[in-house]
GROMACS .gro file of C-alpha atoms in nm:
model
  462
    1MET     CA    1  -2.410  15.535  -0.485
    2THR     CA    2  -2.128  15.749  -0.622
    3THR     CA    3  -1.754  15.752  -0.572
    4ASP     CA    4  -1.440  15.924  -0.696
    5VAL     CA    5  -1.318  15.719  -0.995
    6ASN     CA    6  -0.969  15.716  -0.842
    7THR     CA    7  -1.092  15.568  -0.513
    8ARG     CA    8  -1.218  15.211  -0.478
    9VAL     CA    9  -1.546  15.135  -0.306
   10PRO     CA   10  -1.452  15.034   0.051
   11VAL     CA   11  -1.533  14.682   0.162
   12ARG     CA   12  -1.722  14.613   0.483
   13GLU     CA   13  -1.553  14.408   0.757
   14GLN     CA   14  -1.612  14.288   1.110
   15GLU     CA   15  -1.474  14.528   1.369
   16PRO     CA   16  -1.130  14.412   1.494
   17GLU     CA   17  -1.229  14.383   1.859
   18VAL     CA   18  -1.527  14.164   1.761
   19ARG     CA   19  -1.366  13.938   1.502
   20ALA     CA   20  -1.062  13.870   1.723
   21LYS     CA   21  -1.293  13.658   1.938
   22ASN     CA   22  -1.472  13.456   1.669
   23PHE     CA   23  -1.398  13.242   1.364
   24GLU     CA   24  -1.654  13.406   1.136
   25GLU     CA   25  -1.539  13.555   0.806
   26VAL     CA   26  -1.364  13.890   0.854
   27CYS     CA   27  -1.457  14.047   0.521
   28TYR     CA   28  -1.821  14.078   0.418
   29GLY     CA   29  -1.751  14.151   0.051
   30TYR     CA   30  -1.956  14.376  -0.177
   31ASN     CA   31  -2.331  14.389  -0.200
   32GLU     CA   32  -2.491  14.442  -0.542
   33GLU     CA   33  -2.492  14.821  -0.527
   34GLU     CA   34  -2.128  14.835  -0.420
   35ALA     CA   35  -2.020  14.583  -0.686
   36VAL     CA   36  -2.192  14.769  -0.971
   37CYS     CA   37  -2.041  15.098  -0.851
   38GLU     CA   38  -1.690  14.950  -0.827
   39ALA     CA   39  -1.726  14.781  -1.167
   40GLY     CA   40  -1.806  15.122  -1.312
   41ARG     CA   41  -1.448  15.227  -1.236
   42CYS     CA   42  -1.307  14.973  -1.486
   43LEU     CA   43  -1.176  15.133  -1.805
   44ASN     CA   44  -1.235  14.812  -2.007
   45CYS     CA   45  -0.885  14.845  -2.157
   46MET     CA   46  -0.834  14.699  -2.504
   47ASN     CA   47  -0.490  14.574  -2.405
   48ALA     CA   48  -0.585  14.459  -2.055
   49GLN     CA   49  -0.274  14.450  -1.839
   50CYS     CA   50  -0.474  14.299  -1.551
   51MET     CA   51  -0.517  13.975  -1.748
   52LYS     CA   52  -0.139  13.948  -1.788
   53GLY     CA   53  -0.111  13.949  -1.411
   54CYS     CA   54  -0.362  13.664  -1.365
   55PRO     CA   55  -0.203  13.316  -1.349
   56VAL     CA   56  -0.520  13.158  -1.492
   57ALA     CA   57  -0.585  13.434  -1.749
   58ILE     CA   58  -0.942  13.524  -1.653
   59ASN     CA   59  -1.110  13.765  -1.897
   60ILE     CA   60  -1.122  14.036  -1.631
   61PRO     CA   61  -1.260  14.327  -1.838
   62GLY     CA   62  -1.519  14.089  -1.981
   63PHE     CA   63  -1.667  13.977  -1.650
   64ILE     CA   64  -1.649  14.326  -1.498
   65ASP     CA   65  -1.837  14.466  -1.798
   66GLN     CA   66  -2.115  14.214  -1.732
   67ILE     CA   67  -2.134  14.333  -1.369
   68LYS     CA   68  -2.182  14.689  -1.493
   69ASN     CA   69  -2.485  14.566  -1.687
   70LYS     CA   70  -2.603  14.346  -1.398
   71ASN     CA   71  -2.561  14.030  -1.606
   72TYR     CA   72  -2.420  13.832  -1.315
   73GLU     CA   73  -2.476  13.485  -1.458
   74GLN     CA   74  -2.285  13.577  -1.773
   75ALA     CA   75  -2.011  13.730  -1.558
   76TYR     CA   76  -1.984  13.402  -1.369
   77GLN     CA   77  -1.961  13.188  -1.683
   78ILE     CA   78  -1.683  13.413  -1.815
   79ILE     CA   79  -1.486  13.359  -1.493
   80ALA     CA   80  -1.571  12.987  -1.475
   81ALA     CA   81  -1.430  12.932  -1.824
   82SER     CA   82  -1.085  13.005  -1.676
   83SER     CA   83  -1.115  12.937  -1.302
   84SER     CA   84  -1.262  12.643  -1.112
   85LEU     CA   85  -1.242  12.826  -0.778
   86PRO     CA   86  -1.354  13.189  -0.819
   87ALA     CA   87  -1.509  13.225  -0.472
   88VAL     CA   88  -1.180  13.102  -0.323
   89CYS     CA   89  -0.960  13.322  -0.540
   90GLY     CA   90  -1.171  13.628  -0.469
   91ARG     CA   91  -1.084  13.580  -0.102
   92VAL     CA   92  -0.725  13.456  -0.081
   93CYS     CA   93  -0.541  13.557  -0.401
   94PRO     CA   94  -0.267  13.821  -0.368
   95GLN     CA   95  -0.442  14.046  -0.620
   96GLU     CA   96  -0.232  14.344  -0.515
   97THR     CA   97   0.076  14.187  -0.677
   98GLN     CA   98  -0.107  14.023  -0.969
   99CYS     CA   99  -0.414  14.152  -1.156
  100GLU     CA  100  -0.470  14.462  -0.944
  101GLY     CA  101  -0.099  14.533  -0.944
  102LYS     CA  102  -0.117  14.590  -1.321
  103CYS     CA  103  -0.448  14.780  -1.330
  104ILE     CA  104  -0.419  15.112  -1.516
  105ARG     CA  105  -0.638  15.282  -1.256
  106GLY     CA  106  -0.364  15.214  -1.005
  107PHE     CA  107  -0.128  15.465  -1.167
  108LYS     CA  108  -0.334  15.763  -1.050
  109GLY     CA  109  -0.532  15.616  -0.762
  110ASP     CA  110  -0.666  15.285  -0.637
  111PRO     CA  111  -0.671  14.992  -0.877
  112VAL     CA  112  -1.010  14.838  -0.947
  113SER     CA  113  -1.099  14.592  -0.669
  114ILE     CA  114  -1.088  14.293  -0.905
  115GLY     CA  115  -1.070  14.032  -0.630
  116LYS     CA  116  -1.376  14.162  -0.446
  117LEU     CA  117  -1.570  14.176  -0.775
  118GLU     CA  118  -1.473  13.816  -0.854
  119ARG     CA  119  -1.591  13.716  -0.507
  120PHE     CA  120  -1.921  13.899  -0.555
  121VAL     CA  121  -1.992  13.717  -0.882
  122ALA     CA  122  -1.894  13.377  -0.746
  123ASP     CA  123  -2.101  13.421  -0.430
  124TRP     CA  124  -2.399  13.540  -0.635
  125ALA     CA  125  -2.373  13.229  -0.854
  126MET     CA  126  -2.363  12.997  -0.551
  127GLN     CA  127  -2.659  13.172  -0.391
  128ASN     CA  128  -2.858  13.137  -0.713
  129GLY     CA  129  -2.763  12.777  -0.794
  130ILE     CA  130  -2.560  12.862  -1.106
  131ARG     CA  131  -2.314  12.592  -1.215
  132PRO     CA  132  -2.020  12.607  -1.458
  133ALA     CA  133  -2.085  12.488  -1.813
  134GLY     CA  134  -1.982  12.127  -1.880
  135ALA     CA  135  -1.825  11.944  -2.174
  136ALA     CA  136  -1.995  11.929  -2.512
  137GLU     CA  137  -1.888  11.567  -2.573
  138ALA     CA  138  -1.700  11.285  -2.398
  139ARG     CA  139  -1.342  11.193  -2.491
  140ASN     CA  140  -1.361  10.838  -2.351
  141LYS     CA  141  -1.023  10.861  -2.181
  142LYS     CA  142  -0.949  10.849  -1.809
  143VAL     CA  143  -0.724  11.077  -1.605
  144ALA     CA  144  -0.625  11.031  -1.241
  145VAL     CA  145  -0.560  11.344  -1.035
  146ILE     CA  146  -0.364  11.308  -0.711
  147GLY     CA  147  -0.463  11.566  -0.452
  148SER     CA  148  -0.780  11.774  -0.421
  149GLY     CA  149  -0.617  12.106  -0.343
  150PRO     CA  150  -0.620  12.407  -0.579
  151ALA     CA  151  -0.387  12.247  -0.838
  152GLY     CA  152  -0.579  11.918  -0.847
  153LEU     CA  153  -0.926  12.074  -0.851
  154THR     CA  154  -0.825  12.312  -1.131
  155CYS     CA  155  -0.667  12.040  -1.343
  156ALA     CA  156  -0.966  11.810  -1.286
  157GLY     CA  157  -1.218  12.083  -1.368
  158ASP     CA  158  -1.044  12.183  -1.689
  159LEU     CA  159  -1.009  11.823  -1.806
  160ALA     CA  160  -1.374  11.748  -1.725
  161ARG     CA  161  -1.479  12.051  -1.932
  162LEU     CA  162  -1.280  11.899  -2.218
  163GLY     CA  163  -1.476  11.575  -2.186
  164TYR     CA  164  -1.231  11.350  -1.999
  165GLU     CA  165  -1.335  11.106  -1.727
  166VAL     CA  166  -1.154  11.235  -1.418
  167THR     CA  167  -1.107  11.081  -1.074
  168ILE     CA  168  -0.938  11.271  -0.791
  169PHE     CA  169  -0.761  11.072  -0.519
  170GLU     CA  170  -0.732  11.253  -0.185
  171ALA     CA  171  -0.526  11.127   0.111
  172LEU     CA  172  -0.736  11.295   0.381
  173HIS     CA  173  -1.095  11.220   0.476
  174GLU     CA  174  -1.224  11.545   0.324
  175PRO     CA  175  -1.145  11.697  -0.017
  176GLY     CA  176  -1.004  12.047  -0.054
  177GLY     CA  177  -0.639  12.011   0.039
  178VAL     CA  178  -0.483  12.330   0.175
  179LEU     CA  179  -0.814  12.513   0.120
  180VAL     CA  180  -0.964  12.297   0.396
  181TYR     CA  181  -0.675  12.223   0.631
  182GLY     CA  182  -0.449  12.524   0.581
  183ILE     CA  183  -0.658  12.841   0.558
  184PRO     CA  184  -0.865  12.942   0.862
  185GLU     CA  185  -1.242  12.974   0.861
  186PHE     CA  186  -1.226  13.350   0.920
  187ARG     CA  187  -1.047  13.393   0.587
  188LEU     CA  188  -1.209  13.114   0.388
  189PRO     CA  189  -1.538  12.959   0.510
  190LYS     CA  190  -1.542  12.585   0.448
  191GLU     CA  191  -1.912  12.493   0.415
  192ALA     CA  192  -2.026  12.820   0.258
  193VAL     CA  193  -1.741  12.850   0.007
  194VAL     CA  194  -1.490  12.566  -0.029
  195LEU     CA  195  -1.735  12.275  -0.024
  196LYS     CA  196  -1.964  12.452  -0.271
  197GLU     CA  197  -1.672  12.515  -0.507
  198ILE     CA  198  -1.586  12.145  -0.484
  199GLU     CA  199  -1.949  12.057  -0.563
  200ASN     CA  200  -1.922  12.274  -0.875
  201VAL     CA  201  -1.619  12.073  -0.988
  202LYS     CA  202  -1.806  11.749  -0.916
  203SER     CA  203  -2.103  11.878  -1.118
  204LEU     CA  204  -1.875  11.859  -1.424
  205GLY     CA  205  -1.855  11.482  -1.371
  206VAL     CA  206  -1.538  11.467  -1.159
  207LYS     CA  207  -1.528  11.181  -0.907
  208ILE     CA  208  -1.346  11.222  -0.575
  209GLU     CA  209  -1.215  10.930  -0.367
  210THR     CA  210  -1.093  11.020  -0.018
  211ASP     CA  211  -0.865  10.828   0.224
  212VAL     CA  212  -0.645  10.714  -0.065
  213VAL     CA  213  -0.274  10.762   0.007
  214ILE     CA  214  -0.090  10.739  -0.323
  215GLY     CA  215   0.231  10.548  -0.261
  216LYS     CA  216   0.069  10.335   0.007
  217THR     CA  217  -0.294  10.257  -0.084
  218VAL     CA  218  -0.204  10.244  -0.452
  219SER     CA  219   0.092  10.364  -0.658
  220VAL     CA  220   0.105  10.586  -0.965
  221ASP     CA  221   0.226  10.290  -1.171
  222GLU     CA  222  -0.069  10.081  -1.051
  223LEU     CA  223  -0.313  10.356  -1.147
  224MET     CA  224  -0.176  10.351  -1.500
  225ASP     CA  225  -0.188   9.973  -1.508
  226GLU     CA  226  -0.553   9.993  -1.400
  227GLY     CA  227  -0.650  10.189  -1.710
  228PHE     CA  228  -0.582  10.557  -1.645
  229ASP     CA  229  -0.442  10.716  -1.960
  230ALA     CA  230  -0.265  10.997  -1.773
  231VAL     CA  231  -0.194  11.106  -1.416
  232PHE     CA  232  -0.162  11.453  -1.265
  233ILE     CA  233   0.023  11.491  -0.935
  234GLY     CA  234  -0.099  11.790  -0.734
  235SER     CA  235  -0.022  11.655  -0.388
  236GLY     CA  236   0.106  11.984  -0.247
  237ALA     CA  237   0.384  12.038   0.004
  238GLY     CA  238   0.279  11.920   0.347
  239LEU     CA  239   0.612  11.834   0.509
  240PRO     CA  240   0.693  12.112   0.761
  241LYS     CA  241   1.035  12.264   0.812
  242PHE     CA  242   1.192  12.341   1.149
  243MET     CA  243   1.486  12.554   1.266
  244ASN     CA  244   1.678  12.260   1.417
  245ILE     CA  245   1.756  12.458   1.732
  246PRO     CA  246   1.779  12.308   2.083
  247GLY     CA  247   1.445  12.244   2.249
  248GLU     CA  248   1.227  12.203   1.942
  249GLN     CA  249   1.106  11.866   2.070
  250ALA     CA  250   0.942  12.023   2.376
  251SER     CA  251   0.570  11.985   2.436
  252GLY     CA  252   0.395  12.298   2.315
  253VAL     CA  253   0.601  12.331   1.996
  254PHE     CA  254   0.395  12.294   1.679
  255SER     CA  255   0.450  12.326   1.310
  256ALA     CA  256   0.204  12.574   1.162
  257ASN     CA  257   0.093  12.292   0.933
  258GLU     CA  258  -0.013  12.073   1.226
  259TYR     CA  259  -0.161  12.359   1.424
  260LEU     CA  260  -0.379  12.483   1.138
  261THR     CA  261  -0.478  12.134   1.025
  262ARG     CA  262  -0.598  12.044   1.372
  263SER     CA  263  -0.787  12.370   1.402
  264ASN     CA  264  -0.933  12.393   1.051
  265LEU     CA  265  -0.990  12.034   0.942
  266MET     CA  266  -1.046  11.872   1.281
  267LYS     CA  267  -1.230  12.174   1.431
  268ALA     CA  268  -1.003  12.184   1.737
  269PHE     CA  269  -1.100  12.548   1.790
  270ARG     CA  270  -1.442  12.436   1.911
  271GLU     CA  271  -1.499  12.384   2.283
  272ASP     CA  272  -1.663  12.045   2.211
  273ALA     CA  273  -1.390  11.922   1.975
  274ASP     CA  274  -1.299  11.551   1.989
  275THR     CA  275  -0.934  11.645   1.932
  276PRO     CA  276  -0.875  11.973   2.119
  277ILE     CA  277  -0.554  12.166   2.066
  278TYR     CA  278  -0.325  12.306   2.336
  279ARG     CA  279  -0.423  12.667   2.403
  280GLY     CA  280  -0.120  12.861   2.522
  281LYS     CA  281  -0.152  13.185   2.713
  282LYS     CA  282   0.142  13.349   2.535
  283VAL     CA  283   0.227  13.211   2.192
  284ALA     CA  284   0.522  13.288   1.963
  285VAL     CA  285   0.476  13.228   1.590
  286VAL     CA  286   0.812  13.209   1.414
  287GLY     CA  287   0.792  13.328   1.051
  288GLY     CA  288   0.645  13.610   0.847
  289GLY     CA  289   0.442  13.460   0.564
  290ASN     CA  290   0.067  13.422   0.514
  291VAL     CA  291   0.070  13.090   0.700
  292ALA     CA  292   0.235  13.258   0.998
  293MET     CA  293  -0.040  13.522   0.998
  294ASP     CA  294  -0.306  13.250   0.979
  295ALA     CA  295  -0.151  13.060   1.272
  296ALA     CA  296  -0.109  13.377   1.478
  297ARG     CA  297  -0.465  13.496   1.421
  298THR     CA  298  -0.595  13.148   1.505
  299ALA     CA  299  -0.398  13.139   1.833
  300LEU     CA  300  -0.534  13.485   1.916
  301ARG     CA  301  -0.891  13.361   1.869
  302LEU     CA  302  -0.811  13.072   2.102
  303GLY     CA  303  -0.737  13.325   2.375
  304ALA     CA  304  -0.360  13.378   2.365
  305GLU     CA  305  -0.138  13.683   2.358
  306VAL     CA  306   0.041  13.629   2.028
  307HIS     CA  307   0.380  13.743   1.901
  308ILE     CA  308   0.505  13.718   1.543
  309VAL     CA  309   0.880  13.658   1.560
  310TYR     CA  310   1.054  13.739   1.232
  311ARG     CA  311   1.424  13.790   1.166
  312ARG     CA  312   1.385  14.066   0.907
  313SER     CA  313   1.202  14.400   0.909
  314GLU     CA  314   0.839  14.471   0.820
  315GLU     CA  315   0.941  14.572   0.468
  316GLU     CA  316   1.061  14.218   0.403
  317LEU     CA  317   0.755  14.041   0.546
  318PRO     CA  318   0.640  13.795   0.274
  319ALA     CA  319   0.278  13.795   0.394
  320ARG     CA  320   0.010  13.992   0.209
  321VAL     CA  321  -0.021  14.352   0.321
  322GLU     CA  322  -0.390  14.290   0.396
  323GLU     CA  323  -0.309  13.997   0.626
  324VAL     CA  324  -0.046  14.195   0.816
  325HIS     CA  325  -0.291  14.485   0.848
  326HIS     CA  326  -0.565  14.259   0.982
  327ALA     CA  327  -0.325  14.093   1.228
  328LYS     CA  328  -0.213  14.428   1.366
  329GLU     CA  329  -0.572  14.552   1.396
  330GLU     CA  330  -0.659  14.242   1.597
  331GLY     CA  331  -0.375  14.292   1.843
  332ILE     CA  332  -0.098  14.061   1.719
  333ILE     CA  333   0.241  14.184   1.845
  334PHE     CA  334   0.522  14.195   1.588
  335ASP     CA  335   0.871  14.123   1.723
  336LEU     CA  336   1.070  14.202   1.410
  337LEU     CA  337   1.446  14.172   1.358
  338THR     CA  338   1.434  13.892   1.614
  339ASN     CA  339   1.551  13.532   1.578
  340PRO     CA  340   1.507  13.232   1.815
  341THR     CA  341   1.816  13.035   1.918
  342GLU     CA  342   1.674  12.789   2.171
  343ILE     CA  343   1.340  12.678   2.316
  344LEU     CA  344   1.332  12.640   2.693
  345SER     CA  345   1.119  12.390   2.883
  346ASN     CA  346   1.048  12.275   3.240
  347GLU     CA  347   1.113  11.936   3.402
  348GLN     CA  348   0.785  11.807   3.260
  349GLY     CA  349   0.900  11.896   2.908
  350TRP     CA  350   0.661  12.187   2.846
  351VAL     CA  351   0.769  12.512   2.682
  352THR     CA  352   0.851  12.793   2.926
  353GLY     CA  353   1.032  13.039   2.703
  354MET     CA  354   1.241  13.105   2.395
  355LYS     CA  355   1.595  13.240   2.379
  356CYS     CA  356   1.628  13.501   2.105
  357VAL     CA  357   1.878  13.744   1.957
  358ARG     CA  358   1.822  14.084   1.798
  359MET     CA  359   1.911  14.123   1.429
  360GLU     CA  360   2.006  14.400   1.191
  361LEU     CA  361   1.997  14.397   0.812
  362GLY     CA  362   2.325  14.365   0.626
  363GLU     CA  363   2.406  14.320   0.258
  364PRO     CA  364   2.153  14.159   0.019
  365ASP     CA  365   2.162  13.778  -0.009
  366GLU     CA  366   2.098  13.562  -0.319
  367SER     CA  367   1.723  13.637  -0.297
  368GLY     CA  368   1.788  14.011  -0.320
  369ARG     CA  369   1.672  14.075   0.036
  370ARG     CA  370   1.912  14.222   0.292
  371ARG     CA  371   2.063  13.945   0.500
  372PRO     CA  372   1.982  13.953   0.874
  373VAL     CA  373   2.292  13.968   1.095
  374VAL     CA  374   2.306  13.899   1.470
  375ILE     CA  375   2.370  14.200   1.693
  376PRO     CA  376   2.640  14.090   1.942
  377GLY     CA  377   2.529  14.085   2.305
  378SER     CA  378   2.159  14.114   2.218
  379GLU     CA  379   2.045  13.782   2.365
  380PHE     CA  380   1.723  13.778   2.568
  381VAL     CA  381   1.451  13.536   2.676
  382MET     CA  382   1.092  13.570   2.557
  383GLU     CA  383   0.853  13.411   2.807
  384VAL     CA  384   0.607  13.198   2.610
  385ASP     CA  385   0.428  12.870   2.674
  386ALA     CA  386   0.378  12.765   2.310
  387VAL     CA  387   0.576  12.807   1.988
  388ILE     CA  388   0.444  12.764   1.635
  389MET     CA  389   0.708  12.720   1.366
  390SER     CA  390   0.597  12.866   1.031
  391LEU     CA  391   0.909  12.829   0.819
  392GLY     CA  392   0.761  12.678   0.506
  393THR     CA  393   0.697  12.325   0.386
  394SER     CA  394   0.836  12.082   0.130
  395PRO     CA  395   0.675  11.796  -0.067
  396ASN     CA  396   0.636  11.460   0.100
  397PRO     CA  397   0.866  11.223  -0.094
  398LEU     CA  398   0.624  10.929  -0.068
  399ILE     CA  399   0.485  10.962  -0.421
  400SER     CA  400   0.816  11.029  -0.596
  401SER     CA  401   0.993  10.748  -0.409
  402THR     CA  402   0.730  10.492  -0.512
  403THR     CA  403   0.700  10.594  -0.878
  404GLU     CA  404   0.950  10.447  -1.121
  405GLY     CA  405   1.106  10.702  -1.358
  406LEU     CA  406   0.980  11.011  -1.174
  407GLU     CA  407   1.272  11.244  -1.105
  408VAL     CA  408   1.297  11.504  -0.829
  409ASN     CA  409   1.541  11.786  -0.756
  410LYS     CA  410   1.757  11.831  -0.445
  411TRP     CA  411   1.459  11.971  -0.253
  412LYS     CA  412   1.253  11.656  -0.330
  413CYS     CA  413   1.028  11.859  -0.560
  414ILE     CA  414   0.906  11.676  -0.871
  415ILE     CA  415   1.077  11.795  -1.188
  416ALA     CA  416   0.811  11.912  -1.435
  417ASP     CA  417   0.794  12.136  -1.741
  418GLU     CA  418   0.670  12.486  -1.652
  419GLU     CA  419   0.472  12.514  -1.975
  420ASN     CA  420   0.274  12.189  -1.966
  421GLY     CA  421   0.351  12.009  -1.639
  422ALA     CA  422   0.513  11.706  -1.809
  423THR     CA  423   0.742  11.507  -1.578
  424THR     CA  424   1.023  11.267  -1.664
  425LYS     CA  425   0.773  10.980  -1.671
  426GLU     CA  426   0.555  10.951  -1.980
  427GLY     CA  427   0.189  11.020  -1.917
  428VAL     CA  428   0.255  11.167  -1.572
  429TYR     CA  429   0.217  11.540  -1.513
  430ALA     CA  430   0.266  11.749  -1.200
  431GLY     CA  431   0.212  12.102  -1.075
  432GLY     CA  432   0.163  12.327  -0.775
  433ASP     CA  433   0.356  12.298  -0.450
  434ALA     CA  434   0.466  11.941  -0.531
  435VAL     CA  435   0.680  12.099  -0.804
  436THR     CA  436   0.762  12.448  -0.676
  437GLY     CA  437   0.754  12.401  -0.301
  438ALA     CA  438   0.509  12.605  -0.093
  439ALA     CA  439   0.353  12.890  -0.295
  440THR     CA  440   0.013  13.056  -0.339
  441VAL     CA  441  -0.327  12.909  -0.420
  442ILE     CA  442  -0.351  13.091  -0.751
  443LEU     CA  443  -0.005  12.982  -0.868
  444ALA     CA  444  -0.103  12.622  -0.793
  445MET     CA  445  -0.420  12.677  -0.994
  446GLY     CA  446  -0.216  12.816  -1.283
  447ALA     CA  447   0.002  12.506  -1.276
  448GLY     CA  448  -0.303  12.279  -1.271
  449LYS     CA  449  -0.445  12.465  -1.568
  450ALA     CA  450  -0.120  12.436  -1.765
  451ALA     CA  451  -0.101  12.064  -1.690
  452ALA     CA  452  -0.460  12.008  -1.804
  453LYS     CA  453  -0.369  12.165  -2.137
  454GLY     CA  454  -0.056  11.949  -2.154
  455ILE     CA  455  -0.250  11.631  -2.077
  456ASP     CA  456  -0.508  11.719  -2.341
  457GLU     CA  457  -0.238  11.762  -2.604
  458TYR     CA  458  -0.075  11.435  -2.497
  459LEU     CA  459  -0.396  11.231  -2.509
  460LYS     CA  460  -0.517  11.382  -2.837
  461ASN     CA  461  -0.201  11.250  -3.000
  462ARG     CA  462  -0.235  10.896  -2.865
   0.00000   0.00000   0.00000
């Protein structure tokens, strides 16, 4: 297999008209021949800019060099030394703005497909029963990790590799956090990928207790009283935001958080589901981020005509380019420069439509993006029978409100040091969406990694 060094090896995918009707993974990834060929494009830079773009600082040239030589187990151990979730990251990380965005190859052509190579290595390791290397010796100190999402799993994995006794406490009945309830099966398979990644973390000695709601079942203070030497809070941001417009209480209005959780975690997309979800015929998804794309593509697979309603233009869409591309291929309709003002319903309380206005872009706001401005006289009604609000999420204040000495900011996010995750309460660390608000999987992992290092430094000095 040969290729132009300036052109990446294409990745195989399900055809749009086929995948739009199933929940199977869209992207097939590289086979061995494709991976070796793509790895051959890497320049193995001495001053690797790609590593500077990786929030968990994977030795990218190192593992790609091992792929070139077909040393896949060594490639995996190089990745696993920095990342507890390589099969996840290879699928959902925004590589185009991180590692691949800094790849030298990208100046004259396509950057090296780092994410697809990471996925290939991680999948190969799972298929061949390869596990990450564990700790050399035990530290005889206990750490509690709250939340089994990407921040919690990363922090737990890193601490276990350092020899600490780690227990994760998860509020839901299955571990995985947003990886399980937030990201659809067609982007991130649960049994084939997420659960196996979690098993790898558990193989390091990490214990996971589910159905434990910190702040109700047990408090942070009680955990410390029970003998935990440090606590990491990686509880995410699961409290959905709404527009606060008339009609939002109508039946058929969902938060994207609820809609995806019911579909992904509770398998509501199945015909035989115990907890089926309302399947609208024409669904509006309000928002333009990755979660909006996930909700829209899920609704499409449930049989609806789906519209993305976003108040800015396509250039300002916060979702990954790949996700927008896939959504368009599958038939999602984009109603851009459009903003809802009211949700309409019938006498029975069910959604019948959504009043909207057309927008135009004005001067930049504090975020640097051009502010959307209403076009006078542009009101119209969009006929829909379901609305999914995807406007972001914020942390649930339950943990912070039940932990003495733990300070939060005005958005109810826990205040923590960016460098080491230390909070205002001694021995308690935090990271991920609980600190920053809703962000990406890899940024949460980076925060979990930083906190693990901070906890290690703290406990070594005690």
